[in-house]
Tab-separated table of C-alpha atoms in Angstrom:
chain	number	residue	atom	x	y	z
S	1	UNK	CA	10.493	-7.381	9.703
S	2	UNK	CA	12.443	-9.805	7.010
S	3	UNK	CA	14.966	-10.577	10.434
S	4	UNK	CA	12.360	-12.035	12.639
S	5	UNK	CA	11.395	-15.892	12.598
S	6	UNK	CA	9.046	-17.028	10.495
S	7	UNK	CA	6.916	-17.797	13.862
S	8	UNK	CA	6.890	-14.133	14.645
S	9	UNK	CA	5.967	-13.070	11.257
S	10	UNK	CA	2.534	-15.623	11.307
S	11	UNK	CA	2.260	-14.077	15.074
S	12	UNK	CA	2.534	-10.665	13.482
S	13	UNK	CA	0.029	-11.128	10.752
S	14	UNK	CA	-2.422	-12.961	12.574
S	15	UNK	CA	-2.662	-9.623	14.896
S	16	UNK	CA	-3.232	-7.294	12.003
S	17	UNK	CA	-6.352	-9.656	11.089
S	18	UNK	CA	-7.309	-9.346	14.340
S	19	UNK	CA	-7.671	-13.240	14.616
S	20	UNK	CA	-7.341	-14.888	18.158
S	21	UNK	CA	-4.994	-17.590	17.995
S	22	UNK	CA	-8.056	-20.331	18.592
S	23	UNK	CA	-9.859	-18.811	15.269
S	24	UNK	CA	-6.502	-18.954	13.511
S	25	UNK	CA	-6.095	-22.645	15.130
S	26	UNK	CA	-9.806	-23.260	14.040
S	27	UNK	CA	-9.423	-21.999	9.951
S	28	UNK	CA	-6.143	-24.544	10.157
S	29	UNK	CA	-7.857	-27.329	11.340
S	30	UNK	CA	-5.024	-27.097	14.695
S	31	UNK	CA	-4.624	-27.204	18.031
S	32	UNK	CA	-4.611	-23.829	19.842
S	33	UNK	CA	-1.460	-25.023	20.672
S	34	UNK	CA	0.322	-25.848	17.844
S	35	UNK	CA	-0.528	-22.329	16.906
S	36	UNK	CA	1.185	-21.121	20.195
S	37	UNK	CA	4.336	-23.375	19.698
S	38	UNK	CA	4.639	-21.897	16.081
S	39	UNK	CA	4.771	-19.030	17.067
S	40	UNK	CA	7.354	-18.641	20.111
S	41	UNK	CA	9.252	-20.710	17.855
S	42	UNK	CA	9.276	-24.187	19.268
S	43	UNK	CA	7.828	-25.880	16.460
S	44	UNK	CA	9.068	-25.758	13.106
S	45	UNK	CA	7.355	-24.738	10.232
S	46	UNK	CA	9.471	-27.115	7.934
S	47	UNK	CA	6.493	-27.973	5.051
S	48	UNK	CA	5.908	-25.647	2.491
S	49	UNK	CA	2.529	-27.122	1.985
S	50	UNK	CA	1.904	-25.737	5.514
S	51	UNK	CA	3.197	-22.318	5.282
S	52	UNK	CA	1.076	-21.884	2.087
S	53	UNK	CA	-2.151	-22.892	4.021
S	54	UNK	CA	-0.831	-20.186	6.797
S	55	UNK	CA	-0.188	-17.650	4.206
S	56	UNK	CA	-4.371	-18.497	2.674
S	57	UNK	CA	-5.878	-18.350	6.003
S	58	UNK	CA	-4.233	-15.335	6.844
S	59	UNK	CA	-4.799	-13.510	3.143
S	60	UNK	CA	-1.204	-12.919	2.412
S	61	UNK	CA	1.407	-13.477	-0.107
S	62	UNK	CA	3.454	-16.396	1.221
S	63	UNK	CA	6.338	-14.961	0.355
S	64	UNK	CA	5.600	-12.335	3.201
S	65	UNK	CA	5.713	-14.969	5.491
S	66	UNK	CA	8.980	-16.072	3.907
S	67	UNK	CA	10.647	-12.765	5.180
S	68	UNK	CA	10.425	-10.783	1.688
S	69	UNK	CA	8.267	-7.836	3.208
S	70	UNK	CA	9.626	-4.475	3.669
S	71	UNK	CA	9.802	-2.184	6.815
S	72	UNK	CA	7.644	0.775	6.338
S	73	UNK	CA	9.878	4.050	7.044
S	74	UNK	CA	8.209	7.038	8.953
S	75	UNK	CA	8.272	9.146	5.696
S	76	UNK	CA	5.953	6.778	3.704
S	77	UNK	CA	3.691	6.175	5.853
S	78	UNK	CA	0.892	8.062	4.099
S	79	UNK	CA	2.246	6.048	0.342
S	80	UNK	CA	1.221	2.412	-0.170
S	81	UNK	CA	4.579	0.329	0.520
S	82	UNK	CA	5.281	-3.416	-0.345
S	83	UNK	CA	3.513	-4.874	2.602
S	84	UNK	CA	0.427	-3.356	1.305
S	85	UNK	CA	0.608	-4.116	-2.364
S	86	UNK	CA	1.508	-7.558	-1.649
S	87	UNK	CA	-1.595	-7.656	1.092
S	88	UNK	CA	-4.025	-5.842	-1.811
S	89	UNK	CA	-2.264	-8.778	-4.882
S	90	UNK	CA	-3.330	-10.837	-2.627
S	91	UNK	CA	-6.765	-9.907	-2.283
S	92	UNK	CA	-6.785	-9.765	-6.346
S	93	UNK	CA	-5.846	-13.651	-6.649
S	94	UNK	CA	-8.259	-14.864	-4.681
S	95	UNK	CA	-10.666	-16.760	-6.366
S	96	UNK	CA	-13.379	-17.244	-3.952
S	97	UNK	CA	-16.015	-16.539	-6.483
S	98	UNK	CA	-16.012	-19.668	-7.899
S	99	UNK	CA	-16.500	-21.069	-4.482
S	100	UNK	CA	-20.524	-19.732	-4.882
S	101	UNK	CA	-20.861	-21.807	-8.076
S	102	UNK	CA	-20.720	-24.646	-6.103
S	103	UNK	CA	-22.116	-23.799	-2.464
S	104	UNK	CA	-23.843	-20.893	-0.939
S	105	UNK	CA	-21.442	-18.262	0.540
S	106	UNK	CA	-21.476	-18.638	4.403
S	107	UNK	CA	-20.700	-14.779	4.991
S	108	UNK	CA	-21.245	-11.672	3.636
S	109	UNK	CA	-21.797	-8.156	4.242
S	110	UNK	CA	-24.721	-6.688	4.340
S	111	UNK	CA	-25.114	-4.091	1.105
S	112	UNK	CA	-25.763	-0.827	3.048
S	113	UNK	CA	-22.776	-1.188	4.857
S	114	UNK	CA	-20.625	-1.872	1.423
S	115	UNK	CA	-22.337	1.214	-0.279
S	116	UNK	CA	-20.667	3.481	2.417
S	117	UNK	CA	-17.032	1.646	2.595
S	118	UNK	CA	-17.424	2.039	-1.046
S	119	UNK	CA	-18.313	5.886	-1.114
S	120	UNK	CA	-15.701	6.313	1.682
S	121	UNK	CA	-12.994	4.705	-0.255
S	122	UNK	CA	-13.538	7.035	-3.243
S	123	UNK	CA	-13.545	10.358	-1.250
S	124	UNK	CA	-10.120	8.882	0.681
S	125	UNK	CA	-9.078	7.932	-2.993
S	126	UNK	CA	-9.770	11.818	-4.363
S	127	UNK	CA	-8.663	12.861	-0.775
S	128	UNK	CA	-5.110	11.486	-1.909
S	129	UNK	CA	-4.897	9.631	0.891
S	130	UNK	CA	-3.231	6.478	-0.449
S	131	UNK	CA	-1.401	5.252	2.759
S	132	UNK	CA	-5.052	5.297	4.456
S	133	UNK	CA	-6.510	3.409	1.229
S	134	UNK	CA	-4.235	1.152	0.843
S	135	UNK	CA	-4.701	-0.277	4.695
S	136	UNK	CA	-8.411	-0.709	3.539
S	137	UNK	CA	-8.819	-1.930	0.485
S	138	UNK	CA	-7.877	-5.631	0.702
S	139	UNK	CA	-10.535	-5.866	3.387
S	140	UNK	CA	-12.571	-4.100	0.992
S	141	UNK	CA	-12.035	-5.867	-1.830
S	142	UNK	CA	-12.483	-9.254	-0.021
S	143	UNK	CA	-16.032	-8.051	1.338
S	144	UNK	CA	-17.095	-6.775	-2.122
S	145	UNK	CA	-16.273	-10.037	-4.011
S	146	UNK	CA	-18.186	-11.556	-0.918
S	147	UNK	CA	-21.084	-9.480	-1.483
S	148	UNK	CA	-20.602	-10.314	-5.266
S	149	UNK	CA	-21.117	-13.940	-4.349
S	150	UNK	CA	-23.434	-13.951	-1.915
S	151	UNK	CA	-25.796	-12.217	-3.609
S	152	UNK	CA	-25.234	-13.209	-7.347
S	153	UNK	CA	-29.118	-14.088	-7.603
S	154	UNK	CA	-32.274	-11.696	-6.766
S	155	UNK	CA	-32.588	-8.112	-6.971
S	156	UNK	CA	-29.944	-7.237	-5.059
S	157	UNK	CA	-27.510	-9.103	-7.534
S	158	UNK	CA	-26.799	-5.814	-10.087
S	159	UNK	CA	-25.592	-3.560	-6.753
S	160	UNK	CA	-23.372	-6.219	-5.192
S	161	UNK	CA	-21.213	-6.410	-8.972
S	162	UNK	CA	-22.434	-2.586	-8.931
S	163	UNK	CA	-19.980	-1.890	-5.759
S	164	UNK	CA	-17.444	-4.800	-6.516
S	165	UNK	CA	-16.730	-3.027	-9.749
S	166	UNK	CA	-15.977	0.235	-8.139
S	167	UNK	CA	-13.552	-1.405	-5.699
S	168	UNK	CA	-12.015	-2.608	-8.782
S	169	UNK	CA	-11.732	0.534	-10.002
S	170	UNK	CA	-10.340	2.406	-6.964
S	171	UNK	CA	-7.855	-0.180	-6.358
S	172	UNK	CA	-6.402	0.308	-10.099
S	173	UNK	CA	-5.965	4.061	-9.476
S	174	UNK	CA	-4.518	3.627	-6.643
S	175	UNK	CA	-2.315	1.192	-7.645
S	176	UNK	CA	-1.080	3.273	-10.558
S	177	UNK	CA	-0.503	6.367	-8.526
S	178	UNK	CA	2.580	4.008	-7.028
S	179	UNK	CA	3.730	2.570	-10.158
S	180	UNK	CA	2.103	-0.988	-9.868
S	181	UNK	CA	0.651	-0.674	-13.329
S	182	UNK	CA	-0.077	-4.361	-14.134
S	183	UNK	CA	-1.902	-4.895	-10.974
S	184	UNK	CA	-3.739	-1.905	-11.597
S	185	UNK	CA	-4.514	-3.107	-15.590
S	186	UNK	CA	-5.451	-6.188	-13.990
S	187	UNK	CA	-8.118	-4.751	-11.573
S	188	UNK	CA	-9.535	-2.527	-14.207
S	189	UNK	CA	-10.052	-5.741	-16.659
S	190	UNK	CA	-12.251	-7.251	-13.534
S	191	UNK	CA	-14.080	-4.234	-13.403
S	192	UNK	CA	-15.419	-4.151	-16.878
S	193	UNK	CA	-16.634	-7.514	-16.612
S	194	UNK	CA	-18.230	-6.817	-13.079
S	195	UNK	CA	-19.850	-3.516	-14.514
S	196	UNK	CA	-21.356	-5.386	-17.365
S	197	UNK	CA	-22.962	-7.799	-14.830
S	198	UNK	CA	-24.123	-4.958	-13.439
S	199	UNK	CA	-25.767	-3.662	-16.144
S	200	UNK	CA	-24.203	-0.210	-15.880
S	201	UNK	CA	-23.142	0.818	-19.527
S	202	UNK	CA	-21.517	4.040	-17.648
S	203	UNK	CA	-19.137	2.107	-15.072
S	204	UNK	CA	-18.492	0.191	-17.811
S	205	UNK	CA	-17.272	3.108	-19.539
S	206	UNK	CA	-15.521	4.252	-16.311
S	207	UNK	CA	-14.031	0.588	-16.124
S	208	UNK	CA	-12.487	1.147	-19.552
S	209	UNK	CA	-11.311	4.675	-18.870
S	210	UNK	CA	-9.046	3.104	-15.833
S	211	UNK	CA	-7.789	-0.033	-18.242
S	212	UNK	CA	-6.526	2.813	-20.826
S	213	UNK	CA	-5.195	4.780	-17.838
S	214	UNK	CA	-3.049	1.689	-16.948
S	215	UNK	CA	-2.458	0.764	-20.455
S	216	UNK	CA	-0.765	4.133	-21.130
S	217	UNK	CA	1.398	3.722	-17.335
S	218	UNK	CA	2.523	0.850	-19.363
S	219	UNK	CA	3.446	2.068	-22.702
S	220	UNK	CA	0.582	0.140	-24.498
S	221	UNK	CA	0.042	3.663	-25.843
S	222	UNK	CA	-2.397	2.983	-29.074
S	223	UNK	CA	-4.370	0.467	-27.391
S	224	UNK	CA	-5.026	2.934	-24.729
S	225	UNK	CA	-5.937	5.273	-27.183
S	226	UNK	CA	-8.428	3.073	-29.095
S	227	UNK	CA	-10.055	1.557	-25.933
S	228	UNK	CA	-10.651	5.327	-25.373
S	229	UNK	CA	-12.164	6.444	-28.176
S	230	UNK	CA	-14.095	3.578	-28.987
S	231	UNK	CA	-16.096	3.288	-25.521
S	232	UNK	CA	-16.434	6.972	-25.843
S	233	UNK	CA	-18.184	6.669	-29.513
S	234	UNK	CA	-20.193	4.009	-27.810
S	235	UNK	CA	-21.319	6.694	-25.354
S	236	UNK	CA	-21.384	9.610	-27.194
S	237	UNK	CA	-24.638	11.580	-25.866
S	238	UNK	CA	-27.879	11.727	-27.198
S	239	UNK	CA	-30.462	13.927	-27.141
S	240	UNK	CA	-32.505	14.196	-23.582
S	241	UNK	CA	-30.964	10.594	-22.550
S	242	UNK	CA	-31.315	9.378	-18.841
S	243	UNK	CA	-28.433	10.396	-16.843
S	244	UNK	CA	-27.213	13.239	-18.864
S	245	UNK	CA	-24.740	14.744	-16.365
S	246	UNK	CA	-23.296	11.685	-15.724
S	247	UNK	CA	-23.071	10.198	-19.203
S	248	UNK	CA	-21.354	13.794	-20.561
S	249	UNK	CA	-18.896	13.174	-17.461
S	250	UNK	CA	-17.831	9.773	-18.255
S	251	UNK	CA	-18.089	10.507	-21.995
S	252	UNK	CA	-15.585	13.689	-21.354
S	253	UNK	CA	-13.475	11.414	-19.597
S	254	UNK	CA	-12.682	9.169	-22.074
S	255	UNK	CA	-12.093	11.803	-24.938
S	256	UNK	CA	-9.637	13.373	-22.353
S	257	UNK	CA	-7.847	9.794	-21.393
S	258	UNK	CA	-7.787	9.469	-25.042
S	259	UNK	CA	-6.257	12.843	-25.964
S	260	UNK	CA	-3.412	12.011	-23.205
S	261	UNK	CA	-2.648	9.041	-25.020
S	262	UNK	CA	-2.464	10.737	-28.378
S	263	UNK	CA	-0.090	13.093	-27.272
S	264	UNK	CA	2.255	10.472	-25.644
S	265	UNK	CA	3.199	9.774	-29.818
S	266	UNK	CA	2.691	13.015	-30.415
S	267	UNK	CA	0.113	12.853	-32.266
S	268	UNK	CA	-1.301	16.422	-31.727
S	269	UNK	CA	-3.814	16.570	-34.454
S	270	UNK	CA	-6.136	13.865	-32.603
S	271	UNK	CA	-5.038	15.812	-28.987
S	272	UNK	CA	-6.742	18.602	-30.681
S	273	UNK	CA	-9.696	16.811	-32.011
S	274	UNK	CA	-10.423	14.973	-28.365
S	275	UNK	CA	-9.990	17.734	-26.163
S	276	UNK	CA	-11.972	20.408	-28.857
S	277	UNK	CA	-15.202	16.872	-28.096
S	278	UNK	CA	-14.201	17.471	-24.151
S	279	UNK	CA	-14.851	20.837	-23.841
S	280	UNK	CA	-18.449	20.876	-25.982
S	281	UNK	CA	-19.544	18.184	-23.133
S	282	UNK	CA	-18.119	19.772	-20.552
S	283	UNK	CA	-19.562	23.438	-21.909
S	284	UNK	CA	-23.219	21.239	-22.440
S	285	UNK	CA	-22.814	19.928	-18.681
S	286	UNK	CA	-22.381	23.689	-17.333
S	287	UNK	CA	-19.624	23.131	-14.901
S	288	UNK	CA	-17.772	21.061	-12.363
S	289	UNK	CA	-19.134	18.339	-10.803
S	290	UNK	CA	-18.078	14.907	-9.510
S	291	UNK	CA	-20.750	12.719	-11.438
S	292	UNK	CA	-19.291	9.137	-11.423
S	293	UNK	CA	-16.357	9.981	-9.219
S	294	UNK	CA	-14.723	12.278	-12.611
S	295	UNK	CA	-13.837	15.695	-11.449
S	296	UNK	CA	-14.755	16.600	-15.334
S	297	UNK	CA	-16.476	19.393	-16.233
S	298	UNK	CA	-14.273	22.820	-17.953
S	299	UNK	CA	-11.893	23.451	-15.209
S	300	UNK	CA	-10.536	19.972	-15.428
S	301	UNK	CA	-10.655	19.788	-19.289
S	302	UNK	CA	-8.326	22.727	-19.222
S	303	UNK	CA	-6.085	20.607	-16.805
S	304	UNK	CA	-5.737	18.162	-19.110
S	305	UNK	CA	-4.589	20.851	-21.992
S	306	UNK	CA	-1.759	21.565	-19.582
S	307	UNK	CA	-0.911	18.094	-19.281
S	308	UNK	CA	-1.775	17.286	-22.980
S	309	UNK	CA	1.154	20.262	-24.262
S	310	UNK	CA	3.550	19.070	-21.391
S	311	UNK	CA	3.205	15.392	-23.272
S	312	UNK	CA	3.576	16.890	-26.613
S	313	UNK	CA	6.821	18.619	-25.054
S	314	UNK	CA	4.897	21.711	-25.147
S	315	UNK	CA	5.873	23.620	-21.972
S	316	UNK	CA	5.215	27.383	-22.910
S	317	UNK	CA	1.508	26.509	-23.951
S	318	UNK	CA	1.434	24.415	-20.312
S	319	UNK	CA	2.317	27.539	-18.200
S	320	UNK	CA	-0.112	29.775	-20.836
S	321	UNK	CA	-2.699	27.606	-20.177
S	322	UNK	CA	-2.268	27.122	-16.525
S	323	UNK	CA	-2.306	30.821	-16.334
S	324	UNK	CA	-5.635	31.625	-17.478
S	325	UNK	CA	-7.391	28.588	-15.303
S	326	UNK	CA	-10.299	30.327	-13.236
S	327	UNK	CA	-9.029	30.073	-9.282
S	328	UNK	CA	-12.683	29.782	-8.173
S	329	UNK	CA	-13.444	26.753	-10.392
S	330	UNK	CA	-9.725	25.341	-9.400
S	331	UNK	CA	-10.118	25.303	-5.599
S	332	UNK	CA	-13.479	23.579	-5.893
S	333	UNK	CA	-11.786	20.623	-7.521
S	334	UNK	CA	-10.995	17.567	-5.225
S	335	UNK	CA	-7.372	17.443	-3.591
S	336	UNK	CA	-6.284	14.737	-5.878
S	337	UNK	CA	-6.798	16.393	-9.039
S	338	UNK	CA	-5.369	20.098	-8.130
S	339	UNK	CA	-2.024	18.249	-6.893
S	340	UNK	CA	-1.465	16.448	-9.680
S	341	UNK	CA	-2.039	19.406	-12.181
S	342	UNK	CA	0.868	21.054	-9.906
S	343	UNK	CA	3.137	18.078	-10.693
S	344	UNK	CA	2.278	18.708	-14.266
S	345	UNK	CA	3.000	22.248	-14.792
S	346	UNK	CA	5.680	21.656	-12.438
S	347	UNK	CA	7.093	19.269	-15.568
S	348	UNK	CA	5.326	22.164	-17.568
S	349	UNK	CA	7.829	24.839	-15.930
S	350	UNK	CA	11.189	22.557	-16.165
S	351	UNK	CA	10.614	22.764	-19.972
S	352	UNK	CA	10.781	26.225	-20.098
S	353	UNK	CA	13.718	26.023	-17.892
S	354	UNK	CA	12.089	27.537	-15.151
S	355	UNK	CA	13.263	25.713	-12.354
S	356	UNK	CA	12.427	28.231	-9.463
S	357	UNK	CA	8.638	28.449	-10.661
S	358	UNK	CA	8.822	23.833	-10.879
S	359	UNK	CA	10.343	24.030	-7.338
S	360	UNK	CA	7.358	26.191	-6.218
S	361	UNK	CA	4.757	23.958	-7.863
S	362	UNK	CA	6.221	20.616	-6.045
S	363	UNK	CA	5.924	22.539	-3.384
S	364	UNK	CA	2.459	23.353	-3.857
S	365	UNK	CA	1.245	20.451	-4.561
S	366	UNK	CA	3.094	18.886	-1.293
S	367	UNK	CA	1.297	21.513	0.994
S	368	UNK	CA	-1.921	20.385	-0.392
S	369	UNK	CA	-2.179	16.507	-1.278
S	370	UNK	CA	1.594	15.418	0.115
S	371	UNK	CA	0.666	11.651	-1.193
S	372	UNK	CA	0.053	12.772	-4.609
S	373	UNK	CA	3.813	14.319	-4.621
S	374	UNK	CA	5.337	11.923	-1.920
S	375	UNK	CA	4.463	8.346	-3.585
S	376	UNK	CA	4.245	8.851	-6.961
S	377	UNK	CA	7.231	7.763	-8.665
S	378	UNK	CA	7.213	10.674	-11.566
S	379	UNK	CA	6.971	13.334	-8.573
S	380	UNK	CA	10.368	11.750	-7.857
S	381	UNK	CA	11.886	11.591	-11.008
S	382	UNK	CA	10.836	15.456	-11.623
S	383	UNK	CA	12.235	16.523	-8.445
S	384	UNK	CA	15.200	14.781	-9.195
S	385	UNK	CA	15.575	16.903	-12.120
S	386	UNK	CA	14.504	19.997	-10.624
S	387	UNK	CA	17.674	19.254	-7.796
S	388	UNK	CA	20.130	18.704	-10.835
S	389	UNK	CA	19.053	21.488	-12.989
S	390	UNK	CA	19.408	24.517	-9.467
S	391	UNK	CA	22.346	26.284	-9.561
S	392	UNK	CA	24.204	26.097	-6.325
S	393	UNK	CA	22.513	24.709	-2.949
S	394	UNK	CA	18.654	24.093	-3.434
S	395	UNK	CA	16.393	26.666	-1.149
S	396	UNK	CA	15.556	25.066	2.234
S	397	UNK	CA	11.887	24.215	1.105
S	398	UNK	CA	13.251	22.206	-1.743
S	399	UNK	CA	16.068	20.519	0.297
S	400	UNK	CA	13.297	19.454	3.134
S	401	UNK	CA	10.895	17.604	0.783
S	402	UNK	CA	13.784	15.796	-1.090
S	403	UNK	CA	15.165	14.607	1.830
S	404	UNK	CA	11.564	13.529	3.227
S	405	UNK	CA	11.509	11.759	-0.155
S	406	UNK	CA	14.424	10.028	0.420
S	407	UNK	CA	15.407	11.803	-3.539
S	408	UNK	CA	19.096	12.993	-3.428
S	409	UNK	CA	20.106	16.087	-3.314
């Protein structure tokens, strides 16, 4: 799209808001037809002053407008490309908020319908189904910090900061899956002021768990591991407390980001202390559940032993490990998780120099999440080695998903 005239480009973007061109004309303050004219081209958009109000009415990065946006291929269209980051950064620096300290918010969505884009987003987000996530969480995240405003008052106040803070958090997970980790640290820092507003010491916790997550995308390895360990101190359970379930999953969680840290410096002492915590909560919750939107419970603890000895360069206790996971209590897990365990012992396996049993994981994972292998940027680099370290011409299978991958063979 960076070819066409900049007319085109506002024409485009106006469509995918679904705006007529008289509501455009009307959020300019124009004439219906100096919106047309713009857009065949007949007018000249020669002020930047003007293409930056374009670029706010229409909720994108100017510099889309500016031509810097990139054509979305056929094999990504289930990743998040740059059209959509840029649409979601967008949505991020927006600072209508402060707008509602000063007058009432003229729109807003009504709460029910938030709770169930909300709820939706997270099973699309578990689903790994980024490409359909990422086309609906600017919208989403406009309407939550909408909600946020509109109701930041009343009884309804704690739910609307309730929801905005798990848009917050779906959007940083998302965003890390495709390698935009200070995006994603930045919408996990909103969160955990959001959840405090709403009064939820366990999203809170959640809120921190995803900041640590990004820290450690980054490198900020010990500050991942302290912001992990000391929210999960802070939640340690006690006895008969409200919420139990939930607070052991969130708790687990933590002591399990926490350990993953540790053994990125290879510090396997504390990996062994945080996971040995994981598993008593995860034994005392008494299986697998979703509690919180965490997967945790013992099958995923011994996940993250696999991807804990993979860290620690640890490949032949990986595969052990992986080996004695119960299939029952594997399959129940969410799409999302299982697929990226396969990338892990698929890392797991090129240790070991197992390269057929890597290819077959990639593989795996592919049939069942293809996202989760497809757009994440370590799937790439690990099939990447995978294609260097076969001997001779890789199997078909292999050779197919590179290619789709646009990895070289």
């Amino acid at each position: 799209m960076d070819e066409l005239p900049i007319g085109r480009r506002v024409a485009y973007w106006r469509g995918r808001r679904k705006m007529s061109q008289q509501v455009f004309a009307d959020r300019l303050g124009k004439s219906k037809s100096w919106v047309d004219k713009v857009e065949r081209g007949v007018r000249r958009l020669d002020k930047f002053s003007v293409v930056y109000e374009i670029a706010d009415v229409l909720q994108v990065d100017v510099q889309l407008l500016l031509g810097k946006d990139v054509e979305r291929r056929p094999e990504t269209q289930n990743c998040i490309d740059q059209v959509e980051v840029e649409e979601i950064r967008a949505a991020l620096e927006r600072y209508d908020q402060m707008s509602a300290f000063f007058q009432a918010v003229p729109h807003s969505p009504p709460l029910a319908e938030m709770r169930k884009a909300v709820s939706h987003a997270w099973l699309t987000y578990q689903h790994a189904k980024y490409g359909v996530l990422a086309r609906t969480l600017p919208k989403l995240l406009r309407d939550a910090q909408a909600a946020d405003s509109a109701y930041a008052t009343g009884a309804e106040a704690k739910e609307a900061a309730h929801l905005l803070g798990q848009v917050y958090q779906i959007a940083s997970s998302a965003l890390r899956k495709v390698g935009e980790h200070e995006l994603s640290w930045l919408a996990a820092d909103r969160s955990i002021a959001v959840s405090q507003r709403a009064g939820d010491q366990l999203l809170a916790g959640l809120a921190s768990f995803r900041v640590g997550s990004a820290l450690l995308a980054l490198g900020r390895v010990r500050p991942a591991l302290e912001v992990n360990v000391n929210i999960a101190n802070r939640l340690a359970p006690v006895h008969e407390p409200a919420h139990k379930g939930e607070r052991l999953s969130v708790y687990g969680m933590l002591l399990l980001n926490g350990a993953m840290a540790a053994a990125r410096i290879g510090d396997s002492a504390t990996v062994r202390d945080l996971l040995c915590g994981a598993e008593q909560a995860s034994l005392e919750l008494g299986g697998d559940f979703n509690h919180y939107w965490t997967s945790f419970g013992p099958t995923n603890v011994l996940l993250h032993r696999c991807a804990a000895a993979v860290e620690l360069g640890d490949g032949r206790g990986a595969v052990d490990t992986h080996e004695k996971i119960d299939v029952v209590g594997f399959n129940s897990l969410l799409p999302e998780r299982r697929a990226h365990h396969f990338l892990d012992i698929a890392r797991g396996y090129t240790q070991i120099g197992n390269i057929e049993k890597a290819s077959e994981m990639l593989l795996e994972g592919d049939r069942l999440a293809p996202s989760e292998i497809r757009c994440r940027p370590l799937a790439h680099e690990v099939l990447s080695d995978v294609l260097r370290r076969t001997r001779g011409t890789p199997p078909a299978p292999i050779a197919e998903l590179a290619e789709q991958m646009g990895v070289g063979v």
